[in-house]
Short mmCIF file of C-alpha atoms in Angstrom, two decimals:
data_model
loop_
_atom_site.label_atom_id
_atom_site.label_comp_id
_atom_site.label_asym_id
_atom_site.label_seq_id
_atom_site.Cartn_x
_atom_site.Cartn_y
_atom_site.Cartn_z
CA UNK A 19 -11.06 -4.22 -3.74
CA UNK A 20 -10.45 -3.60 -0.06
CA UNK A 21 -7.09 -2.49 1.08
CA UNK A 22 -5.17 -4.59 3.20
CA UNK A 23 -2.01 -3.38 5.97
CA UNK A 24 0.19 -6.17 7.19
CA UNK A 25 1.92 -4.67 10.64
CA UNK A 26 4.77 -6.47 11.93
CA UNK A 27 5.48 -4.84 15.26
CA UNK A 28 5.76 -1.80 16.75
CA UNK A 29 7.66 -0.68 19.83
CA UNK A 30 5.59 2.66 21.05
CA UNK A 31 3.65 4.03 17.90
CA UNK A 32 3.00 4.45 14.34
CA UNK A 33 5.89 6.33 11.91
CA UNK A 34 4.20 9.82 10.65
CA UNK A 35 4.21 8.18 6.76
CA UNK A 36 2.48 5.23 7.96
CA UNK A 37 -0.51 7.46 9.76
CA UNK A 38 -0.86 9.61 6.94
CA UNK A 39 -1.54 6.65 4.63
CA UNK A 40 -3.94 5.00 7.07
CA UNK A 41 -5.58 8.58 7.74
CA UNK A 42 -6.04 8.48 3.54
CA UNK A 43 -7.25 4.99 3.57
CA UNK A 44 -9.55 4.82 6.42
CA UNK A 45 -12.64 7.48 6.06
CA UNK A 46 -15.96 5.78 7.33
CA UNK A 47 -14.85 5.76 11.26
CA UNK A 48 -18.30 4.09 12.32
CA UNK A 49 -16.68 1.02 13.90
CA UNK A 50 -13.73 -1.07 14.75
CA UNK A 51 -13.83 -4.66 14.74
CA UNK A 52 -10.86 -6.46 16.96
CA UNK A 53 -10.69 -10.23 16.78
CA UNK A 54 -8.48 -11.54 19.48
CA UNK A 55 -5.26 -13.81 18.94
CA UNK A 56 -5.54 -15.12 22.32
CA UNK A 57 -9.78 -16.18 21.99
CA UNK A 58 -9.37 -17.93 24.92
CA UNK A 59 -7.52 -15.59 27.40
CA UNK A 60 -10.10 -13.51 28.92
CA UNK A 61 -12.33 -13.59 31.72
CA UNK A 62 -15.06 -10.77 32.52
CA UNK A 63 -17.95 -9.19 30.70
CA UNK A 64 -16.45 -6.84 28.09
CA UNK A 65 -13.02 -5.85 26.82
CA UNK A 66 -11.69 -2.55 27.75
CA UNK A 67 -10.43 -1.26 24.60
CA UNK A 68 -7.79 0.73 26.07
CA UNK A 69 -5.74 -2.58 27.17
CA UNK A 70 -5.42 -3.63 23.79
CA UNK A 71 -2.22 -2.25 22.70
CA UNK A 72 -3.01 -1.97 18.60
CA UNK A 73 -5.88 -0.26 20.05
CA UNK A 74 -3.66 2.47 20.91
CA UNK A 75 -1.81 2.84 18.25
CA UNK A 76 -4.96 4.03 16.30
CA UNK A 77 -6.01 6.38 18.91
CA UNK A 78 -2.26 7.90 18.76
CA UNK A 79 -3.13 8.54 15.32
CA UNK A 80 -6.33 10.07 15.93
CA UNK A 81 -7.99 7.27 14.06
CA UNK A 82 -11.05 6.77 17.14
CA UNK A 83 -13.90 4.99 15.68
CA UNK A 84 -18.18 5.43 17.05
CA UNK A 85 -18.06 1.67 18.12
CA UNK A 86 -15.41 -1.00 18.95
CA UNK A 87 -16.12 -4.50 19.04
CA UNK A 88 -13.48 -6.89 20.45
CA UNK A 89 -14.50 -10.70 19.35
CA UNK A 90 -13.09 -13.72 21.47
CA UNK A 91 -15.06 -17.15 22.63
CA UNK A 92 -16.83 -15.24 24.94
CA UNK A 93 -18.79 -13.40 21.91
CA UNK A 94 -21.61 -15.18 19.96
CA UNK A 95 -20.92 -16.67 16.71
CA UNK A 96 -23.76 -14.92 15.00
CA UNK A 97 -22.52 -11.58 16.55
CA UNK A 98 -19.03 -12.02 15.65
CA UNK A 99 -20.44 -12.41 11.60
CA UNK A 100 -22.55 -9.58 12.13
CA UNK A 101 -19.63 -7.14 13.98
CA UNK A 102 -17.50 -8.29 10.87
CA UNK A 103 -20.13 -7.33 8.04
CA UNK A 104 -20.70 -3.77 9.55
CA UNK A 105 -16.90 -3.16 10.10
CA UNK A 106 -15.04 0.32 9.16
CA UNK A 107 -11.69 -1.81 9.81
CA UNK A 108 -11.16 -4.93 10.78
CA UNK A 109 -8.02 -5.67 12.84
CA UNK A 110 -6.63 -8.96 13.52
CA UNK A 111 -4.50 -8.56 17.08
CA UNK A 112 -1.05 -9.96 17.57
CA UNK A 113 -0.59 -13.10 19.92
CA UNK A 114 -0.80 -16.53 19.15
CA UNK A 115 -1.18 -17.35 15.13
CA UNK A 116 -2.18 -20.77 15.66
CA UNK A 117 -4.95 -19.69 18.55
CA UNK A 118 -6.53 -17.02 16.25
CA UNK A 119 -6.06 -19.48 13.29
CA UNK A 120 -8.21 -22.34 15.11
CA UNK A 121 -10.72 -19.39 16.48
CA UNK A 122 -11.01 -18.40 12.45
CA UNK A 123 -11.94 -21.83 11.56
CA UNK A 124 -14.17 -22.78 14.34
CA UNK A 125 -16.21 -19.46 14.02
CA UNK A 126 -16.05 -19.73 10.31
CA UNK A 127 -15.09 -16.00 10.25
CA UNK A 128 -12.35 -16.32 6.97
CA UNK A 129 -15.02 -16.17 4.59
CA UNK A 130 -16.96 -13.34 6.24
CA UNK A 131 -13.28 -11.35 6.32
CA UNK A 132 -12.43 -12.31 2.70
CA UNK A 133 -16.08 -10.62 1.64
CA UNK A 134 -15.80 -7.36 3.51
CA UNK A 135 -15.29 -4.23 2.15
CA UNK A 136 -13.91 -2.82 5.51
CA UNK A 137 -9.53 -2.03 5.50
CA UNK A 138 -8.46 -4.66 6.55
CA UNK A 139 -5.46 -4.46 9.45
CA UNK A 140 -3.29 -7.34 10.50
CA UNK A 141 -0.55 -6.98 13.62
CA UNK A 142 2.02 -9.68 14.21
CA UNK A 143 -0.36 -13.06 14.26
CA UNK A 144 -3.36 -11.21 12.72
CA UNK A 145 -1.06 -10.24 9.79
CA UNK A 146 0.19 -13.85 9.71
CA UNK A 147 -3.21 -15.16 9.13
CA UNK A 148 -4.33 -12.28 7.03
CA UNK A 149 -2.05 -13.81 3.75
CA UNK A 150 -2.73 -17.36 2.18
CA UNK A 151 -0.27 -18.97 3.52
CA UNK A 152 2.41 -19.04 6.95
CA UNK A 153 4.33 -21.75 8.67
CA UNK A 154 4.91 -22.46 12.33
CA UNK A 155 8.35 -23.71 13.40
CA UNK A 156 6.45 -25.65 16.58
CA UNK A 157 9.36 -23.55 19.00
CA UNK A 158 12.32 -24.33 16.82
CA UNK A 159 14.21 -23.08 13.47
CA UNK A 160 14.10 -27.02 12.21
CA UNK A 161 12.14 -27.21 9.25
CA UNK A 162 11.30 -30.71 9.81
CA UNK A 163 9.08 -30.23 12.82
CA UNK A 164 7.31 -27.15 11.19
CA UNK A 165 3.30 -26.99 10.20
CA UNK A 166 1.94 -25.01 7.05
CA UNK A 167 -0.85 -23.76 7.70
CA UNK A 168 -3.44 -21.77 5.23
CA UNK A 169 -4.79 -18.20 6.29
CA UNK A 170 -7.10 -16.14 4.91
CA UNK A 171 -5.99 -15.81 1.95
CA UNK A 172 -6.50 -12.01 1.39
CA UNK A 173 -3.63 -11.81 -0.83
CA UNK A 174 -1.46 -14.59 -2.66
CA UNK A 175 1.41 -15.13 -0.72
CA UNK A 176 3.02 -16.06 2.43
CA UNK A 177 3.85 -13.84 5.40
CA UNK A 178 6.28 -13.79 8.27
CA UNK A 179 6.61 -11.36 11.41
CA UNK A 180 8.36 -12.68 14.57
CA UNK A 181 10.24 -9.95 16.61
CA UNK A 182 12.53 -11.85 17.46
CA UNK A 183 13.90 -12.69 13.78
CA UNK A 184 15.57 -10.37 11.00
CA UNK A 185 17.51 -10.92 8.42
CA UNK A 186 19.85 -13.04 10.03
CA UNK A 187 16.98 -15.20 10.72
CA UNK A 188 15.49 -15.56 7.71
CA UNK A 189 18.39 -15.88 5.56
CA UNK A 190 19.62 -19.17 7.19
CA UNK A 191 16.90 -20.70 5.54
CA UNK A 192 13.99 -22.04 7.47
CA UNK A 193 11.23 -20.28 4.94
CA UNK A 194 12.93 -21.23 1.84
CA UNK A 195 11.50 -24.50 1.32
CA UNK A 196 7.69 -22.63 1.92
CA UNK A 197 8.96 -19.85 -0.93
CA UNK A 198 9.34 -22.82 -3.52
CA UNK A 199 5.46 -22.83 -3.46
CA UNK A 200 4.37 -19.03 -2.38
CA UNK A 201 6.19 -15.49 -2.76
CA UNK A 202 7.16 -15.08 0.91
CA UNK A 203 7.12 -11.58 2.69
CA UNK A 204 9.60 -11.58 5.93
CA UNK A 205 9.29 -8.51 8.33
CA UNK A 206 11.15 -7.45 10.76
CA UNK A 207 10.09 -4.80 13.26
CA UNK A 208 8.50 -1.63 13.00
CA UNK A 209 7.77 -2.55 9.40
CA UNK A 210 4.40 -2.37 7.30
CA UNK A 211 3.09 -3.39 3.89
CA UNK A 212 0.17 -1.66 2.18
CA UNK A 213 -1.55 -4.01 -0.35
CA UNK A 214 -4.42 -1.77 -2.42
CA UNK A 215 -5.75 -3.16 -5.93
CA UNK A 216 -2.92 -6.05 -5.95
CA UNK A 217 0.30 -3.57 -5.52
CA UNK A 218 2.30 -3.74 -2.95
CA UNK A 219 3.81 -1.17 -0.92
CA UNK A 220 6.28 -1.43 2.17
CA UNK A 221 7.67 0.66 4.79
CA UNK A 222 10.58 -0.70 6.82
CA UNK A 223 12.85 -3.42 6.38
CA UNK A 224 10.69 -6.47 4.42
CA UNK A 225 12.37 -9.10 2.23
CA UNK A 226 10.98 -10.89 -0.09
CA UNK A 227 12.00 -14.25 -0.25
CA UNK A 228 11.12 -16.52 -3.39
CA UNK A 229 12.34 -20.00 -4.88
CA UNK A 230 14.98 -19.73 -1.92
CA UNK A 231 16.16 -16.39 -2.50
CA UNK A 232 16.13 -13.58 -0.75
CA UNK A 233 16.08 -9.66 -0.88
CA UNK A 234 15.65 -6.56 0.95
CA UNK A 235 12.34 -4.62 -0.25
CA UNK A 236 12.90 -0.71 -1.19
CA UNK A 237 10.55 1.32 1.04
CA UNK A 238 7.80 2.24 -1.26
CA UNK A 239 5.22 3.55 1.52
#
C-alpha cells in the first residue's frame, strides 16, 4: 500500500518531525511528479521548478529528486500518464480544488494516481482532492449553495484545509451535514496527516469531525 501525506499549509518550511518522517518514507529519489492546481495558469515552454513553492519545501529538506515533471494543459495527456506511472512522489500543488479537480477528470489521471506505488503528497487543494470526498462552499459558509464533489479517493474519508478557517470555522457547522456520510478530517495550518497501511497519523492541530461532532486530533506524527 502506498503511503499517503495530506499537507494543509505551511508558512516558510517543514517542522523537523515532519522531514524526518518524509526522509523515512521517501527512498527511491528518481523523480518528482507535480500536477498543477491552477492547469490553466501558465504560459511558456517549461516550469521552473524553483517557483513552485511545495517545490521548496522538499529541497529545504534535502529531499531533491534526478527529474521533476510539472503537469498542466500545456503537457500531453499520454505524457502526463506516463510521468505519473514512473513517479518517486507524486505531489498534488495547492491552488484551486475545483481547477485541479476538472484537470483530474478531463486527463483521466485519478485512476493512474490511485494505481501508483509512488508516496503520494497532497498540499492545500492537492490534499483536498487526494481523499474521497470534499465540499466547496461556492465563496460562502452557507451550506445551501455548497457542491460535493468526489476526489480521488486514496483514502475513505473527507478532507478540509483552507487557511483561512480553524476551529472556529469548522465548529459552526458548515461540514457537519458532509460528516453524516464520510469521517471528515479539518486542518488548520501548518498541520499534516500521514496515512500508511490504513492508520492514521497527524501532526498539528486536525479535528476530526463525524455525525456532526467534532474533536481535536492528538499529534501522533
Amino acid at each position: 500500500m502506498s503511503t499517503h501525506y495530506y499537507f494543509s499549509w505551511f508558512n516558510n518550511s517543514f517542522p523537523e518531525k515532519l522531514v524526518h518522517c518524509l526522509h523515512k518514507d521517501i527512498q527511491d529519489r528518481k523523480s518528482l511528479v507535480m500536477i498543477s492546481a491552477e492547469p490553466s495558469g501558465y504560459t511558456g515552454e517549461q516550469m521552473n521548478v524553483e517557483d513552485i513553492l511545495e517545490c521548496t519545501w522538499l529541497n529545504q529538506a534535502n529531499l531533491i529528486f534526478d527529474e521533476y515533471h510539472f503537469i498542466d494543459y500545456r503537457t500531453q495527456k499520454e505524457d502526463a500518464r506516463r510521468f505519473i506511472q514512473g513517479a518517486s512522489v507524486i505531489l498534488l500543488c495547492g491552488g484551486d480544488p475545483v481547477l485541479q479537480n476538472d484537470f483530474l477528470e478531463d486527463y483521466e489521471l485519478s485512476k493512474v494516481i490511485k494505481n501508483s506505488n509512488a508516496v503520494i503528497v497532497g498540499a492545500s487543494a492537492g490534499a483536498i482532492n487526494m481523499a474521497a470526498k470534499w465540499l466547496s462552499l461556492n465563496d460562502t459558509d452557507e451550506v445551501e449553495s455548497s457542491t460535493i464533489y468526489d476526489g480521488i479517493g486514496l483514502d475513505h474519508f473527507a478532507y478540509e484545509s483552507h487557511s483561512k478557517r480553524d476551529y472556529a470555522t469548522f465548529v459552526q457547522g458548515y461540514l457537519f451535514p458532509l460528516s453524516e456520510e464520510i469521517d471528515v478530517y479539518a486542518a488548520e495550518q501548518e498541520s499534516a496527516m500521514r496515512v500508511k497501511d490504513g492508520i492514521i497519523e497527524i501532526m498539528g492541530p486536525v479535528y476530526l469531525i463525524s455525525h456532526s461532532k467534532i474533536q481535536k486530533l492528538a499529534e501522533t506524527l
